[in-house]
Amino acid sequence: MQQAETQKQQDRQILLAKFVVTNVAYYKKQFQYIGSKSSYVFTFNLWAFILGPIWYGARSIWNWALAFLIIETFGWVQIIRGLFGDIAFQARIRISEIESTLALRKQQLASAIENNSDKIDVYQRTVESLEANIDGIRLEAIAVEQTWVWIFLSGLFIILAAKTMQASLANVTLEKRFSASLSDKTLSNGMSPKHFALAGIFNILIVAVTVIHYSFPEFSVLFAEFPTKAFIRLTAINWVEWLFNVAVLNGDAFFDAITSVIRLLLDFLELVFVGTPWLVIICFIVLLTGLSAGIKTAIYSTAFLTYMGLLGFWVKAMTTLALLGTAACLSILIGIPLGMYCARRDKFYNFIRPIMDFMQTMPAFVFMIPVIAFFGTGKPAAVVTTMIFGGTPVVRLTVLGFRGVPEHVREAAISYGATKWYLLRKVDLPLAAPSIRAGINQTIMLSLAMVVVASLIGAKGLGEDVLEALQYANVGQGILAGFAILFCAMILDRIVQGKSR
């Protein structure tokens, strides 16, 4: 036993030597001291004090390196700015601007005196006011220039405090990284000429550019504005427009087919919700809510539906539900099978994940532009816009649900002879159902959030009332229509998530 323990210690020392590369004896002693204590212990690393963020970057501890780089950069800016910087630069710029205005006003005053104009007093007061402002700014510039000592001392204090903190944390942080590297072989010590050069160049570049920009603003014209070229922007615009024109001209049949499918489902749902007598719809929704979420929720749904009917929102609410139902149904029909496919194929999921990120983060008004170009305005375009914005959660949560199925349960089912279809139907889908149901719920909620935006491109419904209220500052109509949208969302949420709650 003792021999095995000795061998283990020797192996650890070999790994320690490979990890720290330099000053092996020093780090061996420090790591033993840190490991013998259960709480934080103070140690001082001289090289971390001298090199600062470069030491942390060279050791691949970039989270600390970036934090300390920000602090040290601020300190160096204060030191250089206090000793050599042009502190009163902004004041001189203001004086120069006021002097140009003052010269113009003096010319106007001289002309008024020459012509014996009735505006002589006005120009005289303006000139006196501008001269007083210039004198005040000059006094302010002198006072600012006299604060260079305090600016320098504050920067020196920041640098010393940051370096002391870096030196005291260096050994503890490195020891934690070494302990983590024993179980995770992907963690490297970072102590190679390449890492050291990268950390040094990065730190020096950031500090130098920042110091020049804040301490010597007259020399930082290059960093004040990005060197934009107008022809690059115009070329990019022309390319994008050319691509869209080609897609519109060559994809008429494809986009017409999509529009036909959307229109078919939308007309059917509008016939169901709008054409069916209101009493039938209310009874159906209340019964469905009661079966899904209970009697108490069914009573709330009845009150919500009564609110929509009494305030005249019934037809528009049903139109909104038809539009939402079309977008949600298509999103769910596409999203769940796509999520099931992606759950077992990491490469494909990694491919479409940036596309879904784009769909969720791009502002709705931006992707409405190509939608209008391809589908025109109206309800089909509104459905497509709603699908783009609200269709991704069902895919993501379906993937999450399938990947959350315990592997030992699947292995047990396979060992008993379960086929792929049986495994999907009896194991994967039931265990992933809560996550899938949450994805459906999120898709419906996000689709409802697009009701007002979709009304901008011709979709009718409750969003139209909100849009009119915004245009004519009709507070009452907007608030009442907003509550109607909220009640639609609450009813759908209880229907979808009722049993899981």
PDB file of N, CA and C in Angstrom, residues 113-204:
ATOM      1  N   ILE A 113     -23.576  97.844 -36.338  1.00  0.00           N
ATOM      2  CA  ILE A 113     -23.171  99.192 -35.929  1.00  0.00           C
ATOM      3  C   ILE A 113     -23.016 100.097 -37.153  1.00  0.00           C
ATOM      4  N   GLU A 114     -22.431  99.520 -38.200  1.00  0.00           N
ATOM      5  CA  GLU A 114     -22.219 100.298 -39.430  1.00  0.00           C
ATOM      6  C   GLU A 114     -23.546 100.721 -40.058  1.00  0.00           C
ATOM      7  N   ASN A 115     -24.526  99.819 -40.016  1.00  0.00           N
ATOM      8  CA  ASN A 115     -25.829 100.112 -40.628  1.00  0.00           C
ATOM      9  C   ASN A 115     -26.823 100.710 -39.639  1.00  0.00           C
ATOM     10  N   ASN A 116     -26.350 100.931 -38.394  1.00  0.00           N
ATOM     11  CA  ASN A 116     -27.215 101.494 -37.351  1.00  0.00           C
ATOM     12  C   ASN A 116     -28.497 100.663 -37.185  1.00  0.00           C
ATOM     13  N   SER A 117     -28.289  99.300 -37.080  1.00  0.00           N
ATOM     14  CA  SER A 117     -29.432  98.384 -36.979  1.00  0.00           C
ATOM     15  C   SER A 117     -29.979  98.359 -35.551  1.00  0.00           C
ATOM     16  N   ASP A 118     -31.228  97.961 -35.456  1.00  0.00           N
ATOM     17  CA  ASP A 118     -31.845  97.861 -34.129  1.00  0.00           C
ATOM     18  C   ASP A 118     -31.435  96.591 -33.387  1.00  0.00           C
ATOM     19  N   LYS A 119     -30.590  95.763 -34.001  1.00  0.00           N
ATOM     20  CA  LYS A 119     -30.148  94.519 -33.364  1.00  0.00           C
ATOM     21  C   LYS A 119     -28.776  94.662 -32.703  1.00  0.00           C
ATOM     22  N   ILE A 120     -28.304  95.889 -32.556  1.00  0.00           N
ATOM     23  CA  ILE A 120     -26.970  96.092 -31.968  1.00  0.00           C
ATOM     24  C   ILE A 120     -26.916  95.549 -30.542  1.00  0.00           C
ATOM     25  N   ASP A 121     -27.954  95.819 -29.755  1.00  0.00           N
ATOM     26  CA  ASP A 121     -27.969  95.346 -28.360  1.00  0.00           C
ATOM     27  C   ASP A 121     -27.983  93.817 -28.291  1.00  0.00           C
ATOM     28  N   VAL A 122     -28.737  93.195 -29.207  1.00  0.00           N
ATOM     29  CA  VAL A 122     -28.802  91.723 -29.205  1.00  0.00           C
ATOM     30  C   VAL A 122     -27.443  91.130 -29.491  1.00  0.00           C
ATOM     31  N   TYR A 123     -26.775  91.652 -30.538  1.00  0.00           N
ATOM     32  CA  TYR A 123     -25.459  91.128 -30.892  1.00  0.00           C
ATOM     33  C   TYR A 123     -24.435  91.437 -29.799  1.00  0.00           C
ATOM     34  N   GLN A 124     -24.559  92.589 -29.164  1.00  0.00           N
ATOM     35  CA  GLN A 124     -23.627  92.952 -28.108  1.00  0.00           C
ATOM     36  C   GLN A 124     -23.751  91.992 -26.923  1.00  0.00           C
ATOM     37  N   ARG A 125     -24.975  91.693 -26.532  1.00  0.00           N
ATOM     38  CA  ARG A 125     -25.176  90.748 -25.418  1.00  0.00           C
ATOM     39  C   ARG A 125     -24.677  89.351 -25.790  1.00  0.00           C
ATOM     40  N   THR A 126     -24.888  88.953 -27.045  1.00  0.00           N
ATOM     41  CA  THR A 126     -24.408  87.629 -27.487  1.00  0.00           C
ATOM     42  C   THR A 126     -22.894  87.550 -27.427  1.00  0.00           C
ATOM     43  N   VAL A 127     -22.216  88.597 -27.903  1.00  0.00           N
ATOM     44  CA  VAL A 127     -20.751  88.608 -27.883  1.00  0.00           C
ATOM     45  C   VAL A 127     -20.238  88.566 -26.446  1.00  0.00           C
ATOM     46  N   GLU A 128     -20.834  89.360 -25.565  1.00  0.00           N
ATOM     47  CA  GLU A 128     -20.401  89.363 -24.165  1.00  0.00           C
ATOM     48  C   GLU A 128     -20.624  88.001 -23.509  1.00  0.00           C
ATOM     49  N   SER A 129     -21.754  87.367 -23.841  1.00  0.00           N
ATOM     50  CA  SER A 129     -22.032  86.039 -23.279  1.00  0.00           C
ATOM     51  C   SER A 129     -21.024  85.012 -23.755  1.00  0.00           C
ATOM     52  N   LEU A 130     -20.681  85.048 -25.047  1.00  0.00           N
ATOM     53  CA  LEU A 130     -19.707  84.095 -25.586  1.00  0.00           C
ATOM     54  C   LEU A 130     -18.329  84.332 -24.994  1.00  0.00           C
ATOM     55  N   GLU A 131     -17.930  85.590 -24.827  1.00  0.00           N
ATOM     56  CA  GLU A 131     -16.630  85.879 -24.222  1.00  0.00           C
ATOM     57  C   GLU A 131     -16.568  85.406 -22.775  1.00  0.00           C
ATOM     58  N   ALA A 132     -17.695  85.564 -22.053  1.00  0.00           N
ATOM     59  CA  ALA A 132     -17.741  85.067 -20.668  1.00  0.00           C
ATOM     60  C   ALA A 132     -17.637  83.549 -20.627  1.00  0.00           C
ATOM     61  N   ASN A 133     -18.295  82.890 -21.579  1.00  0.00           N
ATOM     62  CA  ASN A 133     -18.210  81.428 -21.642  1.00  0.00           C
ATOM     63  C   ASN A 133     -16.785  80.974 -21.908  1.00  0.00           C
ATOM     64  N   ILE A 134     -16.106  81.671 -22.820  1.00  0.00           N
ATOM     65  CA  ILE A 134     -14.721  81.299 -23.129  1.00  0.00           C
ATOM     66  C   ILE A 134     -13.841  81.467 -21.901  1.00  0.00           C
ATOM     67  N   ASP A 135     -14.019  82.571 -21.186  1.00  0.00           N
ATOM     68  CA  ASP A 135     -13.218  82.778 -19.977  1.00  0.00           C
ATOM     69  C   ASP A 135     -13.493  81.698 -18.937  1.00  0.00           C
ATOM     70  N   GLY A 136     -14.765  81.310 -18.792  1.00  0.00           N
ATOM     71  CA  GLY A 136     -15.104  80.257 -17.835  1.00  0.00           C
ATOM     72  C   GLY A 136     -14.504  78.925 -18.213  1.00  0.00           C
ATOM     73  N   ILE A 137     -14.526  78.599 -19.502  1.00  0.00           N
ATOM     74  CA  ILE A 137     -13.957  77.319 -19.951  1.00  0.00           C
ATOM     75  C   ILE A 137     -12.442  77.323 -19.788  1.00  0.00           C
ATOM     76  N   ARG A 138     -11.802  78.477 -20.024  1.00  0.00           N
ATOM     77  CA  ARG A 138     -10.351  78.559 -19.825  1.00  0.00           C
ATOM     78  C   ARG A 138      -9.975  78.347 -18.363  1.00  0.00           C
ATOM     79  N   LEU A 139     -10.734  78.944 -17.474  1.00  0.00           N
ATOM     80  CA  LEU A 139     -10.486  78.709 -16.046  1.00  0.00           C
ATOM     81  C   LEU A 139     -10.700  77.243 -15.686  1.00  0.00           C
ATOM     82  N   GLU A 140     -11.734  76.652 -16.289  1.00  0.00           N
ATOM     83  CA  GLU A 140     -12.012  75.233 -16.046  1.00  0.00           C
ATOM     84  C   GLU A 140     -10.870  74.372 -16.567  1.00  0.00           C
ATOM     85  N   ALA A 141     -10.305  74.727 -17.755  1.00  0.00           N
ATOM     86  CA  ALA A 141      -9.185  73.963 -18.311  1.00  0.00           C
ATOM     87  C   ALA A 141      -7.963  74.053 -17.412  1.00  0.00           C
ATOM     88  N   ILE A 142      -7.708  75.247 -16.856  1.00  0.00           N
ATOM     89  CA  ILE A 142      -6.567  75.410 -15.943  1.00  0.00           C
ATOM     90  C   ILE A 142      -6.749  74.543 -14.689  1.00  0.00           C
ATOM     91  N   ALA A 143      -7.996  74.543 -14.164  1.00  0.00           N
ATOM     92  CA  ALA A 143      -8.269  73.727 -12.974  1.00  0.00           C
ATOM     93  C   ALA A 143      -8.101  72.238 -13.271  1.00  0.00           C
ATOM     94  N   VAL A 144      -8.512  71.825 -14.470  1.00  0.00           N
ATOM     95  CA  VAL A 144      -8.366  70.413 -14.846  1.00  0.00           C
ATOM     96  C   VAL A 144      -6.900  70.037 -14.971  1.00  0.00           C
ATOM     97  N   GLU A 145      -6.099  70.918 -15.576  1.00  0.00           N
ATOM     98  CA  GLU A 145      -4.674  70.618 -15.748  1.00  0.00           C
ATOM     99  C   GLU A 145      -3.950  70.491 -14.411  1.00  0.00           C
ATOM    100  N   GLN A 146      -4.445  71.162 -13.402  1.00  0.00           N
ATOM    101  CA  GLN A 146      -3.804  71.103 -12.079  1.00  0.00           C
ATOM    102  C   GLN A 146      -4.127  69.811 -11.327  1.00  0.00           C
ATOM    103  N   THR A 147      -5.056  69.018 -11.865  1.00  0.00           N
ATOM    104  CA  THR A 147      -5.411  67.750 -11.191  1.00  0.00           C
ATOM    105  C   THR A 147      -4.569  66.576 -11.674  1.00  0.00           C
ATOM    106  N   TRP A 148      -3.506  66.859 -12.449  1.00  0.00           N
ATOM    107  CA  TRP A 148      -2.727  65.756 -13.009  1.00  0.00           C
ATOM    108  C   TRP A 148      -2.113  64.868 -11.928  1.00  0.00           C
ATOM    109  N   VAL A 149      -1.772  65.455 -10.800  1.00  0.00           N
ATOM    110  CA  VAL A 149      -1.153  64.667  -9.725  1.00  0.00           C
ATOM    111  C   VAL A 149      -2.127  63.620  -9.199  1.00  0.00           C
ATOM    112  N   TRP A 150      -3.377  64.028  -8.976  1.00  0.00           N
ATOM    113  CA  TRP A 150      -4.358  63.096  -8.441  1.00  0.00           C
ATOM    114  C   TRP A 150      -4.710  62.025  -9.475  1.00  0.00           C
ATOM    115  N   ILE A 151      -4.747  62.404 -10.733  1.00  0.00           N
ATOM    116  CA  ILE A 151      -5.005  61.410 -11.785  1.00  0.00           C
ATOM    117  C   ILE A 151      -3.880  60.379 -11.819  1.00  0.00           C
ATOM    118  N   PHE A 152      -2.632  60.870 -11.732  1.00  0.00           N
ATOM    119  CA  PHE A 152      -1.488  59.960 -11.725  1.00  0.00           C
ATOM    120  C   PHE A 152      -1.515  59.038 -10.514  1.00  0.00           C
ATOM    121  N   LEU A 153      -1.779  59.598  -9.325  1.00  0.00           N
ATOM    122  CA  LEU A 153      -1.775  58.787  -8.102  1.00  0.00           C
ATOM    123  C   LEU A 153      -2.912  57.766  -8.113  1.00  0.00           C
ATOM    124  N   SER A 154      -4.079  58.135  -8.641  1.00  0.00           N
ATOM    125  CA  SER A 154      -5.180  57.161  -8.716  1.00  0.00           C
ATOM    126  C   SER A 154      -4.831  56.007  -9.636  1.00  0.00           C
ATOM    127  N   GLY A 155      -4.182  56.308 -10.772  1.00  0.00           N
ATOM    128  CA  GLY A 155      -3.761  55.234 -11.677  1.00  0.00           C
ATOM    129  C   GLY A 155      -2.714  54.344 -11.048  1.00  0.00           C
ATOM    130  N   LEU A 156      -1.753  54.961 -10.319  1.00  0.00           N
ATOM    131  CA  LEU A 156      -0.708  54.173  -9.652  1.00  0.00           C
ATOM    132  C   LEU A 156      -1.316  53.261  -8.591  1.00  0.00           C
ATOM    133  N   PHE A 157      -2.290  53.778  -7.856  1.00  0.00           N
ATOM    134  CA  PHE A 157      -2.958  52.960  -6.836  1.00  0.00           C
ATOM    135  C   PHE A 157      -3.690  51.782  -7.480  1.00  0.00           C
ATOM    136  N   ILE A 158      -4.375  52.034  -8.591  1.00  0.00           N
ATOM    137  CA  ILE A 158      -5.102  50.962  -9.286  1.00  0.00           C
ATOM    138  C   ILE A 158      -4.142  49.896  -9.771  1.00  0.00           C
ATOM    139  N   ILE A 159      -3.013  50.301 -10.361  1.00  0.00           N
ATOM    140  CA  ILE A 159      -2.034  49.335 -10.869  1.00  0.00           C
ATOM    141  C   ILE A 159      -1.463  48.493  -9.739  1.00  0.00           C
ATOM    142  N   LEU A 160      -1.057  49.151  -8.643  1.00  0.00           N
ATOM    143  CA  LEU A 160      -0.467  48.404  -7.520  1.00  0.00           C
ATOM    144  C   LEU A 160      -1.489  47.459  -6.886  1.00  0.00           C
ATOM    145  N   ALA A 161      -2.736  47.917  -6.745  1.00  0.00           N
ATOM    146  CA  ALA A 161      -3.760  47.062  -6.154  1.00  0.00           C
ATOM    147  C   ALA A 161      -4.062  45.870  -7.061  1.00  0.00           C
ATOM    148  N   ALA A 162      -4.152  46.126  -8.374  1.00  0.00           N
ATOM    149  CA  ALA A 162      -4.432  45.032  -9.309  1.00  0.00           C
ATOM    150  C   ALA A 162      -3.294  44.026  -9.330  1.00  0.00           C
ATOM    151  N   LYS A 163      -2.053  44.503  -9.330  1.00  0.00           N
ATOM    152  CA  LYS A 163      -0.909  43.585  -9.374  1.00  0.00           C
ATOM    153  C   LYS A 163      -0.788  42.786  -8.082  1.00  0.00           C
ATOM    154  N   THR A 164      -1.070  43.418  -6.953  1.00  0.00           N
ATOM    155  CA  THR A 164      -1.051  42.688  -5.679  1.00  0.00           C
ATOM    156  C   THR A 164      -2.111  41.589  -5.668  1.00  0.00           C
ATOM    157  N   MET A 165      -3.290  41.917  -6.169  1.00  0.00           N
ATOM    158  CA  MET A 165      -4.347  40.918  -6.231  1.00  0.00           C
ATOM    159  C   MET A 165      -3.967  39.772  -7.175  1.00  0.00           C
ATOM    160  N   GLN A 166      -3.363  40.114  -8.315  1.00  0.00           N
ATOM    161  CA  GLN A 166      -2.947  39.070  -9.250  1.00  0.00           C
ATOM    162  C   GLN A 166      -1.886  38.168  -8.643  1.00  0.00           C
ATOM    163  N   ALA A 167      -0.941  38.765  -7.941  1.00  0.00           N
ATOM    164  CA  ALA A 167       0.120  37.971  -7.329  1.00  0.00           C
ATOM    165  C   ALA A 167      -0.409  37.054  -6.240  1.00  0.00           C
ATOM    166  N   SER A 168      -1.423  37.516  -5.489  1.00  0.00           N
ATOM    167  CA  SER A 168      -1.959  36.703  -4.393  1.00  0.00           C
ATOM    168  C   SER A 168      -2.882  35.593  -4.899  1.00  0.00           C
ATOM    169  N   LEU A 169      -3.482  35.781  -6.063  1.00  0.00           N
ATOM    170  CA  LEU A 169      -4.388  34.765  -6.603  1.00  0.00           C
ATOM    171  C   LEU A 169      -3.701  33.793  -7.552  1.00  0.00           C
ATOM    172  N   ALA A 170      -2.512  34.121  -8.009  1.00  0.00           N
ATOM    173  CA  ALA A 170      -1.878  33.345  -9.076  1.00  0.00           C
ATOM    174  C   ALA A 170      -1.665  31.891  -8.697  1.00  0.00           C
ATOM    175  N   ASN A 171      -1.019  31.626  -7.561  1.00  0.00           N
ATOM    176  CA  ASN A 171      -0.698  30.245  -7.183  1.00  0.00           C
ATOM    177  C   ASN A 171      -1.969  29.439  -6.894  1.00  0.00           C
ATOM    178  N   VAL A 172      -2.933  30.070  -6.231  1.00  0.00           N
ATOM    179  CA  VAL A 172      -4.181  29.361  -5.923  1.00  0.00           C
ATOM    180  C   VAL A 172      -4.916  28.995  -7.210  1.00  0.00           C
ATOM    181  N   THR A 173      -4.981  29.941  -8.135  1.00  0.00           N
ATOM    182  CA  THR A 173      -5.672  29.686  -9.402  1.00  0.00           C
ATOM    183  C   THR A 173      -4.957  28.618 -10.214  1.00  0.00           C
ATOM    184  N   LEU A 174      -3.643  28.680 -10.259  1.00  0.00           N
ATOM    185  CA  LEU A 174      -2.882  27.695 -11.015  1.00  0.00           C
ATOM    186  C   LEU A 174      -2.997  26.310 -10.393  1.00  0.00           C
ATOM    187  N   GLU A 175      -3.039  26.237  -9.060  1.00  0.00           N
ATOM    188  CA  GLU A 175      -3.189  24.934  -8.396  1.00  0.00           C
ATOM    189  C   GLU A 175      -4.546  24.308  -8.715  1.00  0.00           C
ATOM    190  N   LYS A 176      -5.581  25.132  -8.744  1.00  0.00           N
ATOM    191  CA  LYS A 176      -6.907  24.613  -9.108  1.00  0.00           C
ATOM    192  C   LYS A 176      -6.911  24.111 -10.544  1.00  0.00           C
ATOM    193  N   ARG A 177      -6.235  24.841 -11.427  1.00  0.00           N
ATOM    194  CA  ARG A 177      -6.183  24.406 -12.824  1.00  0.00           C
ATOM    195  C   ARG A 177      -5.391  23.102 -12.964  1.00  0.00           C
ATOM    196  N   PHE A 178      -4.336  22.975 -12.192  1.00  0.00           N
ATOM    197  CA  PHE A 178      -3.562  21.729 -12.233  1.00  0.00           C
ATOM    198  C   PHE A 178      -4.390  20.556 -11.714  1.00  0.00           C
ATOM    199  N   SER A 179      -5.119  20.754 -10.619  1.00  0.00           N
ATOM    200  CA  SER A 179      -5.968  19.680 -10.086  1.00  0.00           C
ATOM    201  C   SER A 179      -7.047  19.290 -11.091  1.00  0.00           C
ATOM    202  N   ALA A 180      -7.603  20.288 -11.784  1.00  0.00           N
ATOM    203  CA  ALA A 180      -8.608  19.984 -12.793  1.00  0.00           C
ATOM    204  C   ALA A 180      -8.007  19.261 -13.994  1.00  0.00           C
ATOM    205  N   SER A 181      -6.749  19.575 -14.314  1.00  0.00           N
ATOM    206  CA  SER A 181      -6.106  18.936 -15.470  1.00  0.00           C
ATOM    207  C   SER A 181      -5.824  17.459 -15.230  1.00  0.00           C
ATOM    208  N   LEU A 182      -5.768  17.027 -13.972  1.00  0.00           N
ATOM    209  CA  LEU A 182      -5.527  15.608 -13.690  1.00  0.00           C
ATOM    210  C   LEU A 182      -6.684  14.739 -14.165  1.00  0.00           C
ATOM    211  N   SER A 183      -7.897  15.298 -14.146  1.00  0.00           N
ATOM    212  CA  SER A 183      -9.063  14.547 -14.620  1.00  0.00           C
ATOM    213  C   SER A 183      -9.496  14.965 -16.013  1.00  0.00           C
ATOM    214  N   ASP A 184      -9.126  16.161 -16.431  1.00  0.00           N
ATOM    215  CA  ASP A 184      -9.481  16.652 -17.762  1.00  0.00           C
ATOM    216  C   ASP A 184      -8.190  16.926 -18.527  1.00  0.00           C
ATOM    217  N   LYS A 185      -7.826  16.009 -19.401  1.00  0.00           N
ATOM    218  CA  LYS A 185      -6.554  16.106 -20.098  1.00  0.00           C
ATOM    219  C   LYS A 185      -6.549  17.199 -21.167  1.00  0.00           C
ATOM    220  N   THR A 186      -7.730  17.763 -21.483  1.00  0.00           N
ATOM    221  CA  THR A 186      -7.781  18.819 -22.495  1.00  0.00           C
ATOM    222  C   THR A 186      -7.268  20.153 -21.962  1.00  0.00           C
ATOM    223  N   LEU A 187      -7.169  20.283 -20.627  1.00  0.00           N
ATOM    224  CA  LEU A 187      -6.670  21.526 -20.051  1.00  0.00           C
ATOM    225  C   LEU A 187      -5.151  21.549 -20.147  1.00  0.00           C
ATOM    226  N   SER A 188      -4.644  22.605 -20.738  1.00  0.00           N
ATOM    227  CA  SER A 188      -3.198  22.737 -20.875  1.00  0.00           C
ATOM    228  C   SER A 188      -2.693  23.820 -19.951  1.00  0.00           C
ATOM    229  N   ASN A 189      -1.384  23.782 -19.672  1.00  0.00           N
ATOM    230  CA  ASN A 189      -0.802  24.815 -18.818  1.00  0.00           C
ATOM    231  C   ASN A 189      -0.600  26.116 -19.578  1.00  0.00           C
ATOM    232  N   GLY A 190      -0.537  26.021 -20.879  1.00  0.00           N
ATOM    233  CA  GLY A 190      -0.395  27.219 -21.693  1.00  0.00           C
ATOM    234  C   GLY A 190       1.008  27.783 -21.751  1.00  0.00           C
ATOM    235  N   MET A 191       1.941  27.244 -20.988  1.00  0.00           N
ATOM    236  CA  MET A 191       3.288  27.801 -20.945  1.00  0.00           C
ATOM    237  C   MET A 191       4.108  27.302 -22.132  1.00  0.00           C
ATOM    238  N   SER A 192       3.895  27.976 -23.237  1.00  0.00           N
ATOM    239  CA  SER A 192       4.669  27.706 -24.440  1.00  0.00           C
ATOM    240  C   SER A 192       5.012  29.047 -25.062  1.00  0.00           C
ATOM    241  N   PRO A 193       6.050  29.110 -25.872  1.00  0.00           N
ATOM    242  CA  PRO A 193       6.396  30.395 -26.506  1.00  0.00           C
ATOM    243  C   PRO A 193       5.223  31.000 -27.285  1.00  0.00           C
ATOM    244  N   LYS A 194       4.410  30.152 -27.894  1.00  0.00           N
ATOM    245  CA  LYS A 194       3.275  30.666 -28.675  1.00  0.00           C
ATOM    246  C   LYS A 194       2.261  31.350 -27.771  1.00  0.00           C
ATOM    247  N   HIS A 195       1.914  30.696 -26.653  1.00  0.00           N
ATOM    248  CA  HIS A 195       0.940  31.285 -25.743  1.00  0.00           C
ATOM    249  C   HIS A 195       1.492  32.559 -25.092  1.00  0.00           C
ATOM    250  N   PHE A 196       2.766  32.512 -24.735  1.00  0.00           N
ATOM    251  CA  PHE A 196       3.358  33.679 -24.104  1.00  0.00           C
ATOM    252  C   PHE A 196       3.385  34.863 -25.066  1.00  0.00           C
ATOM    253  N   ALA A 197       3.753  34.611 -26.317  1.00  0.00           N
ATOM    254  CA  ALA A 197       3.781  35.683 -27.315  1.00  0.00           C
ATOM    255  C   ALA A 197       2.383  36.217 -27.581  1.00  0.00           C
ATOM    256  N   LEU A 198       1.407  35.312 -27.671  1.00  0.00           N
ATOM    257  CA  LEU A 198       0.022  35.739 -27.911  1.00  0.00           C
ATOM    258  C   LEU A 198      -0.481  36.616 -26.772  1.00  0.00           C
ATOM    259  N   ALA A 199      -0.246  36.177 -25.533  1.00  0.00           N
ATOM    260  CA  ALA A 199      -0.696  36.961 -24.383  1.00  0.00           C
ATOM    261  C   ALA A 199       0.001  38.312 -24.328  1.00  0.00           C
ATOM    262  N   GLY A 200       1.310  38.326 -24.606  1.00  0.00           N
ATOM    263  CA  GLY A 200       2.048  39.584 -24.564  1.00  0.00           C
ATOM    264  C   GLY A 200       1.588  40.565 -25.633  1.00  0.00           C
ATOM    265  N   ILE A 201       1.467  40.097 -26.868  1.00  0.00           N
ATOM    266  CA  ILE A 201       1.043  40.981 -27.964  1.00  0.00           C
ATOM    267  C   ILE A 201      -0.370  41.500 -27.714  1.00  0.00           C
ATOM    268  N   PHE A 202      -1.257  40.628 -27.261  1.00  0.00           N
ATOM    269  CA  PHE A 202      -2.641  41.028 -27.026  1.00  0.00           C
ATOM    270  C   PHE A 202      -2.718  42.101 -25.944  1.00  0.00           C
ATOM    271  N   ASN A 203      -2.027  41.884 -24.830  1.00  0.00           N
ATOM    272  CA  ASN A 203      -2.072  42.844 -23.725  1.00  0.00           C
ATOM    273  C   ASN A 203      -1.448  44.172 -24.118  1.00  0.00           C
ATOM    274  N   ILE A 204      -0.285  44.128 -24.757  1.00  0.00           N
ATOM    275  CA  ILE A 204       0.398  45.373 -25.138  1.00  0.00           C
ATOM    276  C   ILE A 204      -0.439  46.153 -26.147  1.00  0.00           C
TER     277      ILE A 204
END
